[in-house]
Short mmCIF file of C-alpha atoms in Angstrom, two decimals:
data_model
loop_
_atom_site.label_atom_id
_atom_site.label_comp_id
_atom_site.label_asym_id
_atom_site.label_seq_id
_atom_site.Cartn_x
_atom_site.Cartn_y
_atom_site.Cartn_z
CA UNK F 1168 35.47 -20.22 -40.79
CA UNK F 1169 31.68 -20.33 -41.08
CA UNK F 1170 30.47 -20.61 -44.74
CA UNK F 1171 28.59 -17.62 -43.68
CA UNK F 1172 31.23 -15.81 -42.82
CA UNK F 1173 33.56 -16.67 -45.50
CA UNK F 1174 30.72 -15.52 -47.87
CA UNK F 1175 30.30 -12.11 -46.03
CA UNK F 1176 34.21 -11.97 -46.43
CA UNK F 1177 34.47 -12.72 -50.07
CA UNK F 1178 31.58 -9.92 -50.17
CA UNK F 1179 33.77 -7.18 -48.27
CA UNK F 1180 36.55 -8.07 -50.65
CA UNK F 1181 34.56 -7.85 -53.72
CA UNK F 1182 33.30 -4.24 -52.81
CA UNK F 1183 36.96 -3.16 -51.42
CA UNK F 1184 38.65 -4.34 -55.03
CA UNK F 1185 35.74 -2.34 -57.04
CA UNK F 1186 36.16 0.51 -54.67
CA UNK F 1187 39.97 0.25 -55.24
CA UNK F 1188 39.66 -0.06 -59.40
CA UNK F 1189 37.15 2.84 -58.95
CA UNK F 1190 39.60 5.03 -57.08
CA UNK F 1191 42.69 4.43 -59.24
CA UNK F 1192 40.80 5.16 -62.11
CA UNK F 1193 39.59 8.40 -60.58
CA UNK F 1194 42.81 9.14 -59.10
CA UNK F 1195 44.85 8.78 -62.61
CA UNK F 1196 42.01 9.72 -65.22
CA UNK F 1197 40.88 12.98 -63.03
CA UNK F 1198 43.93 14.59 -64.59
CA UNK F 1199 42.03 14.13 -67.68
CA UNK F 1200 39.45 16.71 -66.62
CA UNK F 1201 42.05 19.04 -65.08
CA UNK F 1202 44.51 18.87 -67.94
CA UNK F 1203 44.65 22.71 -69.57
CA UNK F 1204 43.05 22.93 -72.94
CA UNK F 1205 45.73 22.09 -75.96
CA UNK F 1206 46.95 25.78 -77.71
CA UNK F 1207 47.92 25.48 -81.01
CA UNK F 1208 51.19 25.96 -79.80
CA UNK F 1209 50.66 22.80 -77.94
CA UNK F 1210 53.45 19.77 -78.94
CA UNK F 1211 51.67 16.37 -80.07
CA UNK F 1212 54.91 14.97 -78.35
CA UNK F 1213 53.31 12.11 -75.93
CA UNK F 1214 54.45 12.08 -72.38
CA UNK F 1215 54.09 9.67 -69.45
CA UNK F 1216 53.30 10.33 -66.55
CA UNK F 1217 52.69 7.76 -63.39
CA UNK F 1218 49.69 7.43 -61.13
CA UNK F 1219 48.72 5.91 -57.95
CA UNK F 1220 48.68 2.11 -58.41
CA UNK F 1221 51.39 1.71 -60.92
CA UNK F 1222 49.40 2.61 -63.57
CA UNK F 1223 51.15 4.37 -66.46
CA UNK F 1224 49.42 7.07 -68.78
CA UNK F 1225 50.70 8.42 -71.84
CA UNK F 1226 49.14 11.51 -72.65
CA UNK F 1227 49.17 13.14 -76.42
CA UNK F 1228 48.10 16.26 -77.87
CA UNK F 1229 46.99 15.11 -81.34
CA UNK F 1230 45.62 18.84 -82.19
CA UNK F 1231 44.57 21.91 -80.65
CA UNK F 1232 41.09 20.70 -78.58
CA UNK F 1233 41.98 16.89 -78.96
CA UNK F 1234 44.08 14.79 -76.13
CA UNK F 1235 44.58 11.07 -76.32
CA UNK F 1236 45.28 9.17 -73.16
CA UNK F 1237 46.53 5.46 -72.91
CA UNK F 1238 47.28 3.69 -70.36
CA UNK F 1239 46.62 -0.18 -68.44
CA UNK F 1240 45.19 -1.26 -65.18
CA UNK F 1241 46.30 -4.15 -63.87
CA UNK F 1242 45.61 -5.70 -60.43
CA UNK F 1243 48.12 -8.12 -59.58
CA UNK F 1244 46.01 -9.47 -56.97
CA UNK F 1245 43.44 -10.84 -59.66
CA UNK F 1246 43.06 -14.33 -60.17
CA UNK F 1247 41.36 -15.01 -63.37
CA UNK F 1248 41.11 -19.00 -64.08
CA UNK F 1249 39.14 -21.21 -66.72
CA UNK F 1250 35.98 -23.06 -64.85
CA UNK F 1251 33.18 -24.74 -66.28
CA UNK F 1252 29.38 -23.09 -65.76
CA UNK F 1253 26.42 -25.56 -65.59
CA UNK F 1254 23.43 -23.47 -67.59
CA UNK F 1255 20.09 -23.94 -65.95
CA UNK F 1256 16.86 -24.51 -68.30
CA UNK F 1257 15.23 -21.11 -68.68
CA UNK F 1258 12.23 -20.16 -71.12
CA UNK F 1259 12.16 -17.15 -73.16
CA UNK F 1260 9.63 -14.52 -72.02
CA UNK F 1261 8.42 -13.46 -75.20
CA UNK F 1262 7.99 -16.54 -77.10
CA UNK F 1263 7.80 -19.15 -74.56
CA UNK F 1264 10.37 -21.29 -75.93
CA UNK F 1265 12.79 -23.49 -74.10
CA UNK F 1266 16.49 -21.93 -73.53
CA UNK F 1267 19.22 -21.49 -71.03
CA UNK F 1268 20.51 -19.13 -68.78
CA UNK F 1269 24.10 -18.72 -67.10
CA UNK F 1270 22.42 -18.61 -63.59
CA UNK F 1271 19.09 -20.00 -62.07
CA UNK F 1272 17.31 -19.48 -58.50
CA UNK F 1273 18.84 -20.67 -55.05
CA UNK F 1274 16.53 -23.67 -55.40
CA UNK F 1275 17.95 -25.01 -58.78
CA UNK F 1276 21.39 -24.42 -57.74
CA UNK F 1277 21.16 -26.45 -54.52
CA UNK F 1278 19.63 -29.21 -56.56
CA UNK F 1279 22.20 -28.97 -59.48
CA UNK F 1280 24.76 -29.15 -56.61
CA UNK F 1281 23.28 -32.35 -55.66
CA UNK F 1282 23.31 -33.95 -58.73
CA UNK F 1283 26.70 -32.99 -59.31
CA UNK F 1284 28.05 -34.45 -56.57
CA UNK F 1285 25.98 -37.51 -56.95
CA UNK F 1286 28.13 -37.48 -60.41
CA UNK F 1287 31.11 -37.76 -58.82
CA UNK F 1288 31.86 -33.83 -59.35
CA UNK F 1289 32.69 -30.98 -57.06
CA UNK F 1290 30.51 -27.89 -57.44
CA UNK F 1291 30.77 -24.52 -55.99
CA UNK F 1292 27.43 -21.97 -56.07
CA UNK F 1293 28.49 -18.26 -56.34
CA UNK F 1294 25.83 -15.56 -55.59
CA UNK F 1295 25.85 -13.12 -58.14
CA UNK F 1296 24.07 -9.63 -57.42
CA UNK F 1297 22.33 -7.08 -59.33
CA UNK F 1298 24.71 -4.42 -60.58
CA UNK F 1299 23.75 -0.35 -59.98
CA UNK F 1300 21.18 -0.31 -62.55
CA UNK F 1301 18.34 2.56 -62.27
CA UNK F 1302 15.31 -0.32 -62.93
CA UNK F 1303 16.12 -3.50 -62.26
CA UNK F 1304 15.73 -5.32 -58.46
CA UNK F 1305 18.39 -4.98 -56.17
CA UNK F 1306 20.16 -7.76 -54.11
CA UNK F 1307 20.45 -11.41 -55.40
CA UNK F 1308 20.30 -11.83 -59.11
CA UNK F 1309 20.54 -15.36 -59.47
CA UNK F 1310 22.87 -18.30 -58.66
CA UNK F 1311 25.78 -19.62 -60.75
CA UNK F 1312 26.92 -23.44 -60.58
CA UNK F 1313 30.62 -24.17 -61.18
CA UNK F 1314 33.44 -26.70 -61.52
CA UNK F 1315 36.98 -26.36 -61.59
CA UNK F 1316 39.40 -24.32 -61.71
CA UNK F 1317 41.79 -24.35 -64.48
CA UNK F 1318 44.78 -22.52 -65.61
CA UNK F 1319 44.02 -22.40 -69.16
CA UNK F 1320 41.01 -23.08 -71.59
CA UNK F 1321 42.59 -26.25 -73.21
CA UNK F 1322 42.85 -27.95 -69.30
CA UNK F 1323 39.06 -26.79 -68.79
CA UNK F 1324 37.67 -28.32 -72.26
CA UNK F 1325 37.54 -31.85 -70.97
CA UNK F 1326 35.77 -30.81 -67.79
CA UNK F 1327 32.98 -29.28 -69.92
CA UNK F 1328 33.09 -32.53 -71.79
CA UNK F 1329 32.36 -34.79 -68.90
CA UNK F 1330 29.72 -32.70 -67.40
CA UNK F 1331 27.91 -32.68 -70.60
CA UNK F 1332 28.41 -36.72 -70.75
CA UNK F 1333 26.75 -36.44 -67.75
CA UNK F 1334 23.53 -34.95 -68.77
CA UNK F 1335 24.74 -31.38 -67.94
CA UNK F 1336 24.55 -28.24 -69.91
CA UNK F 1337 27.79 -26.37 -69.73
CA UNK F 1338 29.84 -23.47 -70.80
CA UNK F 1339 33.75 -23.14 -70.41
CA UNK F 1340 34.79 -19.47 -69.20
CA UNK F 1341 37.09 -17.41 -67.69
CA UNK F 1342 36.21 -16.00 -64.56
CA UNK F 1343 38.10 -12.46 -65.09
CA UNK F 1344 34.87 -12.09 -66.95
CA UNK F 1345 32.85 -11.68 -64.00
CA UNK F 1346 31.94 -8.42 -62.75
CA UNK F 1347 32.10 -9.62 -59.08
CA UNK F 1348 36.10 -10.23 -58.92
CA UNK F 1349 38.55 -7.93 -60.00
CA UNK F 1350 40.04 -8.10 -63.84
CA UNK F 1351 43.67 -8.69 -64.14
CA UNK F 1352 43.91 -5.78 -66.93
CA UNK F 1353 42.03 -3.33 -68.28
CA UNK F 1354 43.75 -1.38 -72.14
CA UNK F 1355 42.22 2.17 -71.76
CA UNK F 1356 41.80 4.84 -74.41
CA UNK F 1357 40.47 8.22 -74.06
CA UNK F 1358 40.10 10.97 -76.08
CA UNK F 1359 39.21 14.17 -74.50
CA UNK F 1360 37.46 16.91 -77.06
CA UNK F 1361 37.82 20.52 -76.11
CA UNK F 1362 34.83 22.18 -78.96
CA UNK F 1363 36.10 25.43 -77.39
CA UNK F 1364 39.68 25.25 -78.33
CA UNK F 1365 39.40 22.59 -81.37
CA UNK F 1366 39.54 23.69 -85.22
CA UNK F 1367 37.87 20.12 -86.26
CA UNK F 1368 33.94 19.11 -86.50
CA UNK F 1369 32.84 16.03 -84.59
CA UNK F 1370 29.96 14.06 -86.51
CA UNK F 1371 28.50 10.91 -87.47
CA UNK F 1372 29.77 9.49 -90.76
CA UNK F 1373 28.15 6.59 -92.44
CA UNK F 1374 30.85 6.60 -95.43
CA UNK F 1375 28.18 8.19 -97.58
CA UNK F 1376 26.29 4.89 -97.55
CA UNK F 1377 23.80 3.70 -94.95
CA UNK F 1378 23.60 0.24 -96.28
CA UNK F 1379 27.14 -1.16 -96.25
CA UNK F 1380 29.91 -1.79 -93.65
CA UNK F 1381 33.12 -0.19 -93.38
CA UNK F 1382 35.83 -0.17 -90.58
CA UNK F 1383 36.40 2.37 -88.53
CA UNK F 1384 40.17 3.16 -89.85
CA UNK F 1385 39.34 3.10 -93.45
CA UNK F 1386 36.72 5.60 -92.79
CA UNK F 1387 39.03 7.72 -90.45
CA UNK F 1388 42.27 7.14 -93.29
CA UNK F 1389 39.48 8.27 -96.12
CA UNK F 1390 38.63 11.63 -93.97
CA UNK F 1391 41.50 12.82 -92.80
CA UNK F 1392 40.41 12.52 -89.12
CA UNK F 1393 42.29 12.82 -85.91
CA UNK F 1394 40.38 10.92 -83.87
CA UNK F 1395 37.83 8.29 -84.95
CA UNK F 1396 35.62 5.41 -83.10
CA UNK F 1397 32.99 3.23 -84.11
CA UNK F 1398 29.33 4.12 -83.67
CA UNK F 1399 25.82 2.76 -82.82
CA UNK F 1400 24.56 -0.33 -83.33
CA UNK F 1401 23.77 -1.81 -86.91
CA UNK F 1402 22.22 -5.02 -88.65
CA UNK F 1403 25.28 -7.77 -89.25
CA UNK F 1404 23.11 -10.51 -90.94
CA UNK F 1405 20.66 -10.68 -93.74
CA UNK F 1406 18.52 -12.20 -91.86
CA UNK F 1407 17.98 -9.53 -89.39
CA UNK F 1408 17.64 -7.13 -92.55
CA UNK F 1409 20.53 -5.44 -94.81
CA UNK F 1410 23.84 -5.39 -93.38
CA UNK F 1411 25.26 -2.17 -92.37
CA UNK F 1412 21.89 -0.32 -91.78
CA UNK F 1413 21.62 1.14 -88.68
CA UNK F 1414 19.50 -0.72 -85.90
CA UNK F 1415 18.55 2.71 -83.80
CA UNK F 1416 18.27 6.67 -84.40
CA UNK F 1417 21.12 7.76 -86.52
CA UNK F 1418 21.18 11.59 -88.61
CA UNK F 1419 23.80 12.70 -90.74
CA UNK F 1420 24.55 16.17 -92.09
CA UNK F 1421 21.24 16.93 -90.66
CA UNK F 1422 19.29 13.83 -92.04
CA UNK F 1423 17.48 11.61 -90.57
CA UNK F 1424 18.72 7.97 -91.94
CA UNK F 1425 17.13 5.85 -89.56
CA UNK F 1426 14.25 5.99 -86.52
CA UNK F 1427 14.54 5.50 -83.08
CA UNK F 1428 13.71 1.74 -81.55
CA UNK F 1429 11.75 3.12 -78.56
CA UNK F 1430 13.18 6.25 -76.32
CA UNK F 1431 16.90 5.06 -76.28
CA UNK F 1432 20.38 7.42 -75.37
CA UNK F 1433 21.71 8.99 -77.62
CA UNK F 1434 24.97 11.26 -78.44
CA UNK F 1435 23.74 14.51 -80.20
CA UNK F 1436 26.53 16.16 -82.36
CA UNK F 1437 25.00 19.71 -82.71
CA UNK F 1438 27.20 22.27 -84.98
CA UNK F 1439 29.93 20.03 -86.10
CA UNK F 1440 30.44 18.35 -82.20
CA UNK F 1441 30.80 21.84 -80.89
CA UNK F 1442 27.52 21.55 -78.89
CA UNK F 1443 27.42 17.95 -78.00
CA UNK F 1444 24.57 16.53 -75.58
CA UNK F 1445 23.67 13.12 -74.41
CA UNK F 1446 19.75 12.46 -74.22
CA UNK F 1447 17.05 9.58 -74.76
CA UNK F 1448 15.50 10.51 -77.94
CA UNK F 1449 12.38 9.12 -80.10
CA UNK F 1450 11.32 10.00 -83.48
CA UNK F 1451 7.93 10.38 -85.12
CA UNK F 1452 7.64 10.58 -88.80
CA UNK F 1453 4.20 10.86 -91.04
CA UNK F 1454 3.53 11.28 -94.46
CA UNK F 1455 0.46 13.31 -95.33
CA UNK F 1456 -1.35 13.31 -98.59
CA UNK F 1457 -3.63 16.42 -98.87
CA UNK F 1458 -5.61 15.89 -95.53
CA UNK F 1459 -5.26 12.06 -95.03
CA UNK F 1460 -1.72 11.10 -92.86
CA UNK F 1461 -0.07 7.65 -92.22
CA UNK F 1462 2.37 6.71 -89.67
CA UNK F 1463 5.93 5.69 -91.24
CA UNK F 1464 7.81 3.57 -88.76
CA UNK F 1465 11.17 2.84 -90.19
CA UNK F 1466 13.78 4.47 -92.64
CA UNK F 1467 16.29 3.04 -94.45
CA UNK F 1468 15.50 -0.97 -92.97
CA UNK F 1469 13.40 -3.91 -94.76
CA UNK F 1470 9.36 -3.39 -94.06
CA UNK F 1471 7.87 -5.97 -91.22
CA UNK F 1472 11.97 -6.61 -89.76
CA UNK F 1473 12.78 -4.34 -86.62
CA UNK F 1474 15.66 -4.71 -85.43
CA UNK F 1475 15.95 -4.02 -81.92
CA UNK F 1476 12.42 -3.56 -81.89
CA UNK F 1477 10.88 -0.72 -79.98
CA UNK F 1478 7.87 0.66 -82.44
CA UNK F 1479 4.68 0.69 -81.99
CA UNK F 1480 2.76 -2.91 -82.94
CA UNK F 1481 6.33 -4.51 -83.13
CA UNK F 1482 5.27 -8.62 -82.39
CA UNK F 1483 6.80 -10.18 -79.97
CA UNK F 1484 7.31 -6.90 -78.00
CA UNK F 1485 6.81 -2.95 -78.89
CA UNK F 1486 9.87 -2.03 -76.51
CA UNK F 1487 13.11 -2.02 -76.93
CA UNK F 1488 14.67 -5.44 -76.97
CA UNK F 1489 18.23 -5.32 -78.10
CA UNK F 1490 19.79 -7.65 -80.82
CA UNK F 1491 16.14 -9.10 -80.87
CA UNK F 1492 14.42 -8.73 -84.68
CA UNK F 1493 10.80 -8.06 -84.19
CA UNK F 1494 7.92 -8.22 -86.97
CA UNK F 1495 5.74 -5.37 -88.45
CA UNK F 1496 2.84 -6.37 -90.45
CA UNK F 1497 1.32 -3.09 -91.62
CA UNK F 1498 4.99 -0.95 -92.16
CA UNK F 1499 5.47 1.88 -94.07
CA UNK F 1500 9.24 2.70 -94.50
CA UNK F 1501 11.14 5.71 -95.98
CA UNK F 1502 14.43 5.07 -97.98
CA UNK F 1503 16.70 7.77 -98.64
CA UNK F 1504 19.29 8.63 -101.23
CA UNK F 1505 21.86 7.70 -99.05
CA UNK F 1506 20.47 3.92 -99.17
CA UNK F 1507 22.85 2.93 -101.93
CA UNK F 1508 21.68 -0.57 -102.37
CA UNK F 1509 19.11 -2.48 -104.05
CA UNK F 1510 15.56 -2.21 -102.68
CA UNK F 1511 13.90 -4.29 -100.67
CA UNK F 1512 11.71 -6.98 -103.09
CA UNK F 1513 8.35 -8.90 -101.72
CA UNK F 1514 5.12 -7.90 -101.51
CA UNK F 1515 3.53 -4.44 -100.82
CA UNK F 1516 3.47 -1.20 -102.58
CA UNK F 1517 6.38 0.98 -103.66
CA UNK F 1518 6.04 4.60 -104.55
CA UNK F 1519 8.79 6.77 -106.31
CA UNK F 1520 9.58 10.42 -105.32
CA UNK F 1521 11.21 13.28 -106.67
CA UNK F 1522 13.28 15.91 -105.01
CA UNK F 1523 10.20 17.54 -104.00
CA UNK F 1524 8.28 14.53 -102.68
CA UNK F 1525 5.85 14.62 -105.96
CA UNK F 1526 4.68 10.81 -106.89
CA UNK F 1527 6.86 10.10 -109.92
CA UNK F 1528 5.86 6.12 -110.24
CA UNK F 1529 4.03 3.84 -108.00
CA UNK F 1530 4.60 0.04 -108.67
CA UNK F 1531 5.92 -2.65 -107.02
CA UNK F 1532 8.78 -3.11 -104.62
CA UNK F 1533 12.33 -2.86 -105.92
CA UNK F 1534 14.78 -1.42 -107.94
CA UNK F 1535 16.67 1.62 -106.48
CA UNK F 1536 16.59 5.20 -104.93
CA UNK F 1537 16.94 7.42 -107.51
CA UNK F 1538 19.59 10.75 -106.78
CA UNK F 1539 18.15 13.42 -105.04
CA UNK F 1540 14.72 11.23 -104.08
CA UNK F 1541 13.34 8.94 -102.03
CA UNK F 1542 11.19 6.00 -101.51
CA UNK F 1543 8.33 4.63 -99.94
CA UNK F 1544 7.67 0.98 -99.43
CA UNK F 1545 4.28 -0.11 -97.84
CA UNK F 1546 3.51 -3.52 -96.76
CA UNK F 1547 -0.48 -4.74 -95.02
CA UNK F 1548 -2.57 -1.70 -94.24
CA UNK F 1549 0.06 0.95 -95.10
CA UNK F 1550 -0.10 -0.57 -98.86
CA UNK F 1551 -3.19 0.22 -99.10
CA UNK F 1552 -2.99 3.56 -97.92
CA UNK F 1553 -0.26 4.14 -100.47
CA UNK F 1554 -1.83 2.55 -103.01
CA UNK F 1555 -5.39 4.92 -102.27
CA UNK F 1556 -3.50 8.50 -101.69
CA UNK F 1557 0.04 8.62 -103.70
CA UNK F 1558 -1.29 8.99 -107.44
CA UNK F 1559 1.47 9.92 -109.69
CA UNK F 1560 1.83 13.35 -109.80
CA UNK F 1561 0.37 13.89 -106.31
CA UNK F 1562 3.11 15.47 -104.01
CA UNK F 1563 3.62 14.14 -100.36
CA UNK F 1564 4.69 15.85 -97.22
CA UNK F 1565 6.83 13.86 -94.68
CA UNK F 1566 7.41 14.86 -90.99
CA UNK F 1567 9.87 14.20 -89.14
CA UNK F 1568 10.45 14.66 -85.89
CA UNK F 1569 12.71 14.01 -83.04
CA UNK F 1570 12.36 14.59 -79.20
CA UNK F 1571 13.60 14.16 -76.11
CA UNK F 1572 12.65 12.42 -73.12
CA UNK F 1573 11.27 15.73 -71.66
CA UNK F 1574 8.83 16.27 -74.78
CA UNK F 1575 11.21 19.19 -76.43
CA UNK F 1576 11.85 18.78 -79.79
CA UNK F 1577 15.25 18.68 -81.52
CA UNK F 1578 16.36 20.36 -84.55
CA UNK F 1579 18.81 19.02 -86.81
CA UNK F 1580 20.63 21.67 -89.00
CA UNK F 1581 22.89 20.46 -91.94
CA UNK F 1582 26.19 20.10 -89.38
CA UNK F 1583 24.12 18.23 -86.68
CA UNK F 1584 24.37 14.99 -86.26
CA UNK F 1585 22.66 12.00 -83.89
CA UNK F 1586 24.58 8.63 -82.83
CA UNK F 1587 22.47 6.30 -80.52
CA UNK F 1588 23.14 3.16 -79.04
CA UNK F 1589 22.59 1.95 -75.36
CA UNK F 1590 21.82 2.42 -72.51
CA UNK F 1591 22.25 5.80 -70.76
CA UNK F 1592 24.93 5.16 -67.96
CA UNK F 1593 25.69 8.96 -66.03
CA UNK F 1594 22.49 11.09 -65.98
CA UNK F 1595 23.11 14.67 -64.25
CA UNK F 1596 26.41 13.68 -63.13
CA UNK F 1597 25.08 10.65 -61.19
CA UNK F 1598 25.61 6.60 -62.22
CA UNK F 1599 22.32 6.14 -64.04
CA UNK F 1600 21.89 2.71 -65.99
CA UNK F 1601 18.31 1.95 -67.39
CA UNK F 1602 19.52 -1.42 -69.01
CA UNK F 1603 16.07 -2.40 -68.41
CA UNK F 1604 14.16 0.39 -69.95
CA UNK F 1605 16.47 0.61 -73.05
CA UNK F 1606 16.26 -2.95 -73.33
CA UNK F 1607 19.87 -4.69 -72.86
CA UNK F 1608 18.38 -6.40 -69.67
CA UNK F 1609 15.39 -7.83 -68.60
CA UNK F 1610 14.80 -8.66 -64.74
CA UNK F 1611 11.98 -11.27 -65.62
CA UNK F 1612 13.95 -13.49 -68.16
CA UNK F 1613 17.61 -14.27 -66.97
CA UNK F 1614 18.16 -15.82 -70.80
CA UNK F 1615 18.58 -12.51 -71.85
CA UNK F 1616 21.13 -9.94 -71.64
CA UNK F 1617 23.11 -11.54 -68.76
CA UNK F 1618 26.49 -11.63 -71.07
CA UNK F 1619 25.84 -8.35 -72.55
CA UNK F 1620 25.45 -6.06 -69.39
CA UNK F 1621 27.33 -8.22 -66.37
CA UNK F 1622 29.61 -9.80 -68.13
CA UNK F 1623 33.17 -7.62 -69.39
CA UNK F 1624 33.13 -7.08 -72.89
CA UNK F 1625 34.79 -4.64 -74.87
CA UNK F 1626 32.80 -1.24 -74.96
CA UNK F 1627 33.11 2.46 -76.48
CA UNK F 1628 31.65 4.60 -74.46
CA UNK F 1629 30.80 8.72 -74.79
CA UNK F 1630 30.31 11.47 -72.29
CA UNK F 1631 30.25 14.88 -71.88
CA UNK F 1632 31.93 16.12 -68.57
CA UNK F 1633 31.08 19.95 -66.90
CA UNK F 1634 33.41 22.03 -69.29
CA UNK F 1635 31.10 20.60 -71.97
CA UNK F 1636 33.80 18.66 -73.30
CA UNK F 1637 33.42 15.43 -75.61
CA UNK F 1638 34.97 12.25 -73.99
CA UNK F 1639 34.96 8.92 -76.12
CA UNK F 1640 36.37 6.18 -74.67
CA UNK F 1641 37.28 2.38 -75.25
CA UNK F 1642 38.18 -0.14 -73.25
CA UNK F 1643 39.65 -3.56 -74.97
CA UNK F 1644 38.33 -6.91 -73.81
CA UNK F 1645 37.66 -11.01 -74.53
CA UNK F 1646 41.12 -10.77 -74.13
CA UNK F 1647 42.06 -13.30 -71.14
CA UNK F 1648 44.38 -12.28 -68.42
CA UNK F 1649 45.54 -9.09 -70.90
CA UNK F 1650 42.24 -6.96 -71.01
CA UNK F 1651 39.09 -8.15 -69.75
CA UNK F 1652 36.68 -4.87 -70.61
CA UNK F 1653 34.24 -3.48 -68.43
CA UNK F 1654 30.50 -4.76 -67.05
CA UNK F 1655 28.02 -2.22 -67.81
CA UNK F 1656 28.09 -0.96 -64.23
CA UNK F 1657 31.61 -0.69 -64.62
CA UNK F 1658 31.56 1.35 -67.64
CA UNK F 1659 29.32 3.77 -66.16
CA UNK F 1660 31.49 4.24 -62.83
CA UNK F 1661 34.61 4.91 -65.09
CA UNK F 1662 32.72 7.31 -67.17
CA UNK F 1663 31.92 9.11 -63.88
CA UNK F 1664 35.17 8.99 -62.75
CA UNK F 1665 36.58 11.05 -65.53
CA UNK F 1666 34.40 13.74 -64.83
CA UNK F 1667 31.72 13.22 -66.96
CA UNK F 1668 27.97 14.58 -66.30
CA UNK F 1669 26.76 12.47 -69.07
CA UNK F 1670 27.47 9.62 -70.93
CA UNK F 1671 26.01 6.32 -72.65
CA UNK F 1672 27.08 3.26 -74.08
CA UNK F 1673 27.97 3.05 -77.94
CA UNK F 1674 28.08 -0.27 -79.69
CA UNK F 1675 31.03 -2.71 -78.27
CA UNK F 1676 32.59 -6.07 -78.52
CA UNK F 1677 33.89 -6.75 -81.64
CA UNK F 1678 32.72 -3.44 -82.87
CA UNK F 1679 34.94 -1.24 -80.68
CA UNK F 1680 37.56 0.36 -82.18
CA UNK F 1681 39.82 3.63 -81.93
CA UNK F 1682 41.89 5.61 -84.62
CA UNK F 1683 44.08 8.42 -83.82
CA UNK F 1684 44.85 9.90 -87.39
CA UNK F 1685 43.49 7.28 -89.22
CA UNK F 1686 45.81 4.48 -87.55
CA UNK F 1687 43.85 1.79 -85.74
CA UNK F 1688 45.29 2.29 -81.67
CA UNK F 1689 43.63 -0.14 -79.65
CA UNK F 1690 43.30 -3.84 -79.72
CA UNK F 1691 39.80 -5.45 -81.35
CA UNK F 1692 38.23 -8.75 -80.06
CA UNK F 1693 37.31 -10.45 -83.31
CA UNK F 1694 39.90 -13.14 -84.60
CA UNK F 1695 39.90 -11.77 -88.13
CA UNK F 1696 41.10 -8.26 -87.16
CA UNK F 1697 38.96 -4.97 -86.99
CA UNK F 1698 35.30 -5.39 -87.46
CA UNK F 1699 33.47 -3.10 -90.57
CA UNK F 1700 30.50 -1.38 -88.98
CA UNK F 1701 27.80 0.61 -89.84
CA UNK F 1702 28.25 4.12 -88.78
CA UNK F 1703 31.47 6.10 -87.15
CA UNK F 1704 32.43 9.13 -85.32
CA UNK F 1705 35.00 11.17 -86.86
CA UNK F 1706 36.92 14.39 -85.52
CA UNK F 1707 37.83 15.92 -88.98
CA UNK F 1708 40.02 18.91 -89.11
CA UNK F 1709 38.64 21.72 -91.07
CA UNK F 1710 41.46 21.22 -93.75
CA UNK F 1711 40.55 17.69 -93.85
CA UNK F 1712 38.23 16.27 -96.44
CA UNK F 1713 34.65 15.79 -95.85
#
């Protein structure tokens, strides 16, 4: 068989594999969309049903309006293996710094293969195609150059060492994480929440403190929740801000606790989760002193540091850029009473406000937010504005506006909350992944976002079906041969197979967690166990503690 014919056969095989996987998920999980709503007398005893292709799904009615489905999708024909992947030299598009990418163009791949053969290795070239993104090119993304096929990571390690000694930069990888071949297995949990029969509230919870991290199971146990999952993106390193603070839009009990980074996907839990919807949201906050106004660029974050970027004037990019910390010279940040940590210190000006917005003190940055009060911190031109307008005894008014992509304002009441992440997966019943727009992938820089978007990872997902039911799903990952996870494309197709007409990707990786009645039910991927996160989504019975 010719090389061209063999490549065509493999492409056809991959399409068939992906079609089979989606069909299998759809056949098995369509039951989720069709199950009758849980009633007050429904049993909570789990039941097991066999779906096509040998997938066994366990269904549990946790409470009225709350059902849980657990299943494992396995592919006996999957052939994951360990291999050594040669990295391609690249340049960070934003900084100009030299870096490495997991794939390159065809000219690089051919030249690298020739160098490898000259050094005594037997390389293979693998084409990587753009997935089903709404805002990227189509066709070939690039080429990966790989050496060797091994049953275990330990067996592959010497190959990586030998390649490094020969002058190649490599990484040892499990091919089951590639989105272009079938996964060995995927452990999936899906919670179906029906607002029409729910005797509980669905809301975001930051544990009462925006400036700390807690495990999803810890929050769930304290609240007595029926279902809990991890929420949005948050800061994990002191170098990027205060750990636990959200890196994107967050609202708890109707109060903004962080601002949006550009316009990104968000789950709006209106009226205690009884009116859920998904939309791309942006935020505008303005402080006024008399006739003078100034734009607030952040809530509950370190002035000058913008995790995930996405604010006007941010350097090096004003658009959303995932897992990237931008800077902002002239920055005005509000701190709410939910920020229960020491306030950031440094150059600039601080203004302390009482519950009515009256300035009670001005001075250097630091201290704590007073109970029932708030604090404004400014740097650069923002500090000058505060000095000139925020005098003791003056009342400052803040206007906070949340808008969706149509420009419509999202009004928040005391029973409303918002959890945001990225990107959108399903829109108006169709797969619609705006990974480039929401900053998780860069078509002009293959060194950025490839593993996050195109490689299988643990994922936490949220969707809404045509009946208005909220779907919360997790897939375990980073467990070779056991549960590899989803690419973004697979996550979108999976949520669509559940009947979701709207869906988004929440935080994933080591943060992915689901609890049922306070107990963790999935297998998290961090070696140290369940990860403490910035916020969670909790389903709390009406008789539970709030």
